[in-house]
Amino acid sequence: MATLYAPFRPRLARWVSLVLAAIVAVGTPALVLTIEGTYGFLDLAGFAIVGGAIVWFCWRQASVCAVVDEQGIAVRNLLLSRRLDWAEIVSVRFGAGRPWVQLDLADGDTLAVMGVQRADGARSVSEASRLATLVALHTRTSRDD
């Protein structure tokens, strides 16, 4: 039962993002400190700010996940995070061509779950199935309508 409630995290995107963040985090200060030419303070600060923004973006991409518990699911995507009760979720979709799982919500909206990404291959299909199992388990009623 513990593995059923394990967090959903992508593997490939996480590793690529962390490696890229490390390269930019090391490369940006090296560039700022060794660049030749007549660059002023504002130019060098601009390089540092852009490098910092790239590192932040990569860190945010690496931290996407969906954490589940008995009450519901907390989805952390690239820019937004949202907490849902199980009753708010109508279905789980992960059809061909979708880059990540989508939840159909009771209010008619959809929510992407970037914690389950197609780039992870067969693992992503099993993770989508696990999420669908959790939704079915927690949204079952006595009439199961």
PDB file of C-alpha atoms in Angstrom:
ATOM      1  CA  MET A   1       0.000   0.000   0.000  1.00  0.00           C
ATOM      2  CA  ALA A   2       2.933   2.347   0.654  1.00  0.00           C
ATOM      3  CA  THR A   3       4.058   2.177  -2.976  1.00  0.00           C
ATOM      4  CA  LEU A   4       0.529   3.038  -4.112  1.00  0.00           C
ATOM      5  CA  TYR A   5       0.903   6.396  -2.326  1.00  0.00           C
ATOM      6  CA  ALA A   6       4.458   7.089  -3.495  1.00  0.00           C
ATOM      7  CA  PRO A   7       4.938  10.550  -5.060  1.00  0.00           C
ATOM      8  CA  PHE A   8       4.777  10.860  -8.835  1.00  0.00           C
ATOM      9  CA  ARG A   9       8.003  12.335 -10.220  1.00  0.00           C
ATOM     10  CA  PRO A  10       9.418  12.295 -13.754  1.00  0.00           C
ATOM     11  CA  ARG A  11      12.831  10.701 -14.202  1.00  0.00           C
ATOM     12  CA  LEU A  12      14.258  11.865 -17.528  1.00  0.00           C
ATOM     13  CA  ALA A  13      13.159  15.505 -17.286  1.00  0.00           C
ATOM     14  CA  ARG A  14      14.363  15.664 -13.683  1.00  0.00           C
ATOM     15  CA  TRP A  15      17.874  14.451 -14.508  1.00  0.00           C
ATOM     16  CA  VAL A  16      18.237  16.588 -17.627  1.00  0.00           C
ATOM     17  CA  SER A  17      17.069  19.665 -15.725  1.00  0.00           C
ATOM     18  CA  LEU A  18      19.407  19.072 -12.787  1.00  0.00           C
ATOM     19  CA  VAL A  19      22.428  18.484 -15.030  1.00  0.00           C
ATOM     20  CA  LEU A  20      21.651  21.591 -17.081  1.00  0.00           C
ATOM     21  CA  ALA A  21      21.142  23.653 -13.906  1.00  0.00           C
ATOM     22  CA  ALA A  22      24.540  22.510 -12.589  1.00  0.00           C
ATOM     23  CA  ILE A  23      26.268  23.380 -15.869  1.00  0.00           C
ATOM     24  CA  VAL A  24      24.695  26.851 -15.971  1.00  0.00           C
ATOM     25  CA  ALA A  25      25.336  27.431 -12.230  1.00  0.00           C
ATOM     26  CA  VAL A  26      29.047  26.734 -12.737  1.00  0.00           C
ATOM     27  CA  GLY A  27      29.350  28.250 -16.210  1.00  0.00           C
ATOM     28  CA  THR A  28      27.683  31.594 -15.517  1.00  0.00           C
ATOM     29  CA  PRO A  29      30.109  32.773 -12.806  1.00  0.00           C
ATOM     30  CA  ALA A  30      33.016  31.438 -14.878  1.00  0.00           C
ATOM     31  CA  LEU A  31      31.778  33.469 -17.854  1.00  0.00           C
ATOM     32  CA  VAL A  32      31.205  36.616 -15.802  1.00  0.00           C
ATOM     33  CA  LEU A  33      34.643  36.394 -14.176  1.00  0.00           C
ATOM     34  CA  THR A  34      36.659  35.560 -17.306  1.00  0.00           C
ATOM     35  CA  ILE A  35      34.890  37.327 -20.173  1.00  0.00           C
ATOM     36  CA  GLU A  36      37.154  39.627 -22.124  1.00  0.00           C
ATOM     37  CA  GLY A  37      36.144  42.938 -23.577  1.00  0.00           C
ATOM     38  CA  THR A  38      34.776  46.188 -22.335  1.00  0.00           C
ATOM     39  CA  TYR A  39      31.741  44.948 -20.488  1.00  0.00           C
ATOM     40  CA  GLY A  40      30.451  47.170 -17.743  1.00  0.00           C
ATOM     41  CA  PHE A  41      28.935  46.174 -14.427  1.00  0.00           C
ATOM     42  CA  LEU A  42      25.381  46.200 -15.809  1.00  0.00           C
ATOM     43  CA  ASP A  43      26.356  43.885 -18.679  1.00  0.00           C
ATOM     44  CA  LEU A  44      27.940  41.392 -16.295  1.00  0.00           C
ATOM     45  CA  ALA A  45      24.994  41.673 -13.899  1.00  0.00           C
ATOM     46  CA  GLY A  46      22.696  40.937 -16.854  1.00  0.00           C
ATOM     47  CA  PHE A  47      24.652  37.749 -17.636  1.00  0.00           C
ATOM     48  CA  ALA A  48      24.374  36.712 -13.993  1.00  0.00           C
ATOM     49  CA  ILE A  49      20.624  37.427 -13.872  1.00  0.00           C
ATOM     50  CA  VAL A  50      19.957  35.427 -17.041  1.00  0.00           C
ATOM     51  CA  GLY A  51      22.061  32.543 -15.706  1.00  0.00           C
ATOM     52  CA  GLY A  52      20.169  32.678 -12.403  1.00  0.00           C
ATOM     53  CA  ALA A  53      16.838  32.645 -14.231  1.00  0.00           C
ATOM     54  CA  ILE A  54      17.892  29.580 -16.230  1.00  0.00           C
ATOM     55  CA  VAL A  55      18.985  27.783 -13.045  1.00  0.00           C
ATOM     56  CA  TRP A  56      15.670  28.662 -11.337  1.00  0.00           C
ATOM     57  CA  PHE A  57      13.689  27.409 -14.349  1.00  0.00           C
ATOM     58  CA  CYS A  58      15.647  24.139 -14.437  1.00  0.00           C
ATOM     59  CA  TRP A  59      15.186  23.671 -10.678  1.00  0.00           C
ATOM     60  CA  ARG A  60      11.449  24.265 -11.026  1.00  0.00           C
ATOM     61  CA  GLN A  61      11.272  21.728 -13.880  1.00  0.00           C
ATOM     62  CA  ALA A  62      13.189  19.207 -11.777  1.00  0.00           C
ATOM     63  CA  SER A  63      10.810  19.696  -8.852  1.00  0.00           C
ATOM     64  CA  VAL A  64       7.507  18.979 -10.619  1.00  0.00           C
ATOM     65  CA  CYS A  65       5.627  16.212  -8.844  1.00  0.00           C
ATOM     66  CA  ALA A  66       2.294  14.997  -7.590  1.00  0.00           C
ATOM     67  CA  VAL A  67       2.027  13.948  -3.951  1.00  0.00           C
ATOM     68  CA  VAL A  68      -0.928  11.764  -3.000  1.00  0.00           C
ATOM     69  CA  ASP A  69      -2.477  10.859   0.334  1.00  0.00           C
ATOM     70  CA  GLU A  70      -5.800   9.588   1.657  1.00  0.00           C
ATOM     71  CA  GLN A  71      -7.452  13.003   1.188  1.00  0.00           C
ATOM     72  CA  GLY A  72      -6.308  13.896  -2.315  1.00  0.00           C
ATOM     73  CA  ILE A  73      -3.463  14.985  -4.534  1.00  0.00           C
ATOM     74  CA  ALA A  74      -1.133  17.985  -4.485  1.00  0.00           C
ATOM     75  CA  VAL A  75       0.120  18.766  -7.998  1.00  0.00           C
ATOM     76  CA  ARG A  76       3.230  20.893  -8.450  1.00  0.00           C
ATOM     77  CA  ASN A  77       3.694  21.827 -12.089  1.00  0.00           C
ATOM     78  CA  LEU A  78       6.198  24.124 -13.722  1.00  0.00           C
ATOM     79  CA  LEU A  79       4.522  27.384 -12.732  1.00  0.00           C
ATOM     80  CA  LEU A  80       1.475  26.548 -10.615  1.00  0.00           C
ATOM     81  CA  SER A  81       0.665  24.244  -7.726  1.00  0.00           C
ATOM     82  CA  ARG A  82      -2.786  23.007  -6.783  1.00  0.00           C
ATOM     83  CA  ARG A  83      -4.305  20.754  -4.141  1.00  0.00           C
ATOM     84  CA  LEU A  84      -7.356  18.632  -5.045  1.00  0.00           C
ATOM     85  CA  ASP A  85      -9.611  16.372  -3.029  1.00  0.00           C
ATOM     86  CA  TRP A  86     -10.228  12.991  -4.652  1.00  0.00           C
ATOM     87  CA  ALA A  87     -13.901  13.861  -5.139  1.00  0.00           C
ATOM     88  CA  GLU A  88     -12.920  16.730  -7.465  1.00  0.00           C
ATOM     89  CA  ILE A  89     -11.327  14.335  -9.979  1.00  0.00           C
ATOM     90  CA  VAL A  90     -13.590  12.737 -12.580  1.00  0.00           C
ATOM     91  CA  SER A  91     -11.033  10.840 -14.678  1.00  0.00           C
ATOM     92  CA  VAL A  92      -7.374  10.408 -15.593  1.00  0.00           C
ATOM     93  CA  ARG A  93      -6.315  10.752 -19.260  1.00  0.00           C
ATOM     94  CA  PHE A  94      -2.988   9.781 -20.794  1.00  0.00           C
ATOM     95  CA  GLY A  95      -3.764   9.064 -24.428  1.00  0.00           C
ATOM     96  CA  ALA A  96      -1.295   8.870 -27.274  1.00  0.00           C
ATOM     97  CA  GLY A  97       0.318  12.185 -28.038  1.00  0.00           C
ATOM     98  CA  ARG A  98      -0.169  13.634 -24.549  1.00  0.00           C
ATOM     99  CA  PRO A  99       3.132  14.736 -23.009  1.00  0.00           C
ATOM    100  CA  TRP A 100       1.810  14.218 -19.463  1.00  0.00           C
ATOM    101  CA  VAL A 101      -1.238  12.991 -17.567  1.00  0.00           C
ATOM    102  CA  GLN A 102      -4.345  15.162 -17.470  1.00  0.00           C
ATOM    103  CA  LEU A 103      -7.026  15.081 -14.812  1.00  0.00           C
ATOM    104  CA  ASP A 104     -10.617  15.861 -15.768  1.00  0.00           C
ATOM    105  CA  LEU A 105     -12.156  17.783 -12.899  1.00  0.00           C
ATOM    106  CA  ALA A 106     -15.742  17.946 -11.652  1.00  0.00           C
ATOM    107  CA  ASP A 107     -15.936  21.682 -12.459  1.00  0.00           C
ATOM    108  CA  GLY A 108     -15.286  20.953 -16.163  1.00  0.00           C
ATOM    109  CA  ASP A 109     -11.647  22.050 -16.064  1.00  0.00           C
ATOM    110  CA  THR A 110      -8.568  19.920 -16.718  1.00  0.00           C
ATOM    111  CA  LEU A 111      -5.300  19.852 -14.813  1.00  0.00           C
ATOM    112  CA  ALA A 112      -1.991  18.645 -16.206  1.00  0.00           C
ATOM    113  CA  VAL A 113       0.078  16.434 -13.916  1.00  0.00           C
ATOM    114  CA  MET A 114       3.631  16.988 -15.109  1.00  0.00           C
ATOM    115  CA  GLY A 115       4.869  14.470 -12.548  1.00  0.00           C
ATOM    116  CA  VAL A 116       3.915  11.710 -15.024  1.00  0.00           C
ATOM    117  CA  GLN A 117       5.612  12.434 -18.359  1.00  0.00           C
ATOM    118  CA  ARG A 118       5.501  10.457 -21.604  1.00  0.00           C
ATOM    119  CA  ALA A 119       9.291  10.861 -21.949  1.00  0.00           C
ATOM    120  CA  ASP A 120       9.697   8.218 -19.225  1.00  0.00           C
ATOM    121  CA  GLY A 121       8.406   5.539 -21.612  1.00  0.00           C
ATOM    122  CA  ALA A 122       6.792   2.409 -20.164  1.00  0.00           C
ATOM    123  CA  ARG A 123       7.215   3.740 -16.620  1.00  0.00           C
ATOM    124  CA  SER A 124       4.928   6.663 -17.444  1.00  0.00           C
ATOM    125  CA  VAL A 125       2.150   4.298 -18.534  1.00  0.00           C
ATOM    126  CA  SER A 126       2.365   2.323 -15.285  1.00  0.00           C
ATOM    127  CA  GLU A 127       2.433   5.546 -13.260  1.00  0.00           C
ATOM    128  CA  ALA A 128      -0.660   6.839 -15.083  1.00  0.00           C
ATOM    129  CA  SER A 129      -2.359   3.547 -14.324  1.00  0.00           C
ATOM    130  CA  ARG A 130      -1.403   3.844 -10.649  1.00  0.00           C
ATOM    131  CA  LEU A 131      -2.899   7.344 -10.533  1.00  0.00           C
ATOM    132  CA  ALA A 132      -6.089   6.123 -12.209  1.00  0.00           C
ATOM    133  CA  THR A 133      -6.273   3.314  -9.631  1.00  0.00           C
ATOM    134  CA  LEU A 134      -5.993   5.846  -6.804  1.00  0.00           C
ATOM    135  CA  VAL A 135      -8.750   7.987  -8.305  1.00  0.00           C
ATOM    136  CA  ALA A 136     -11.017   4.952  -8.717  1.00  0.00           C
ATOM    137  CA  LEU A 137     -10.256   3.768  -5.185  1.00  0.00           C
ATOM    138  CA  HIS A 138     -11.061   7.123  -3.587  1.00  0.00           C
ATOM    139  CA  THR A 139     -14.046   8.174  -5.695  1.00  0.00           C
ATOM    140  CA  ARG A 140     -16.007   4.933  -5.402  1.00  0.00           C
ATOM    141  CA  THR A 141     -19.452   5.382  -3.863  1.00  0.00           C
ATOM    142  CA  SER A 142     -21.948   2.861  -2.542  1.00  0.00           C
ATOM    143  CA  ARG A 143     -23.800   3.168  -5.863  1.00  0.00           C
ATOM    144  CA  ASP A 144     -20.547   3.669  -7.819  1.00  0.00           C
ATOM    145  CA  ASP A 145     -22.155   6.158 -10.166  1.00  0.00           C
TER     146      ASP A 145
END
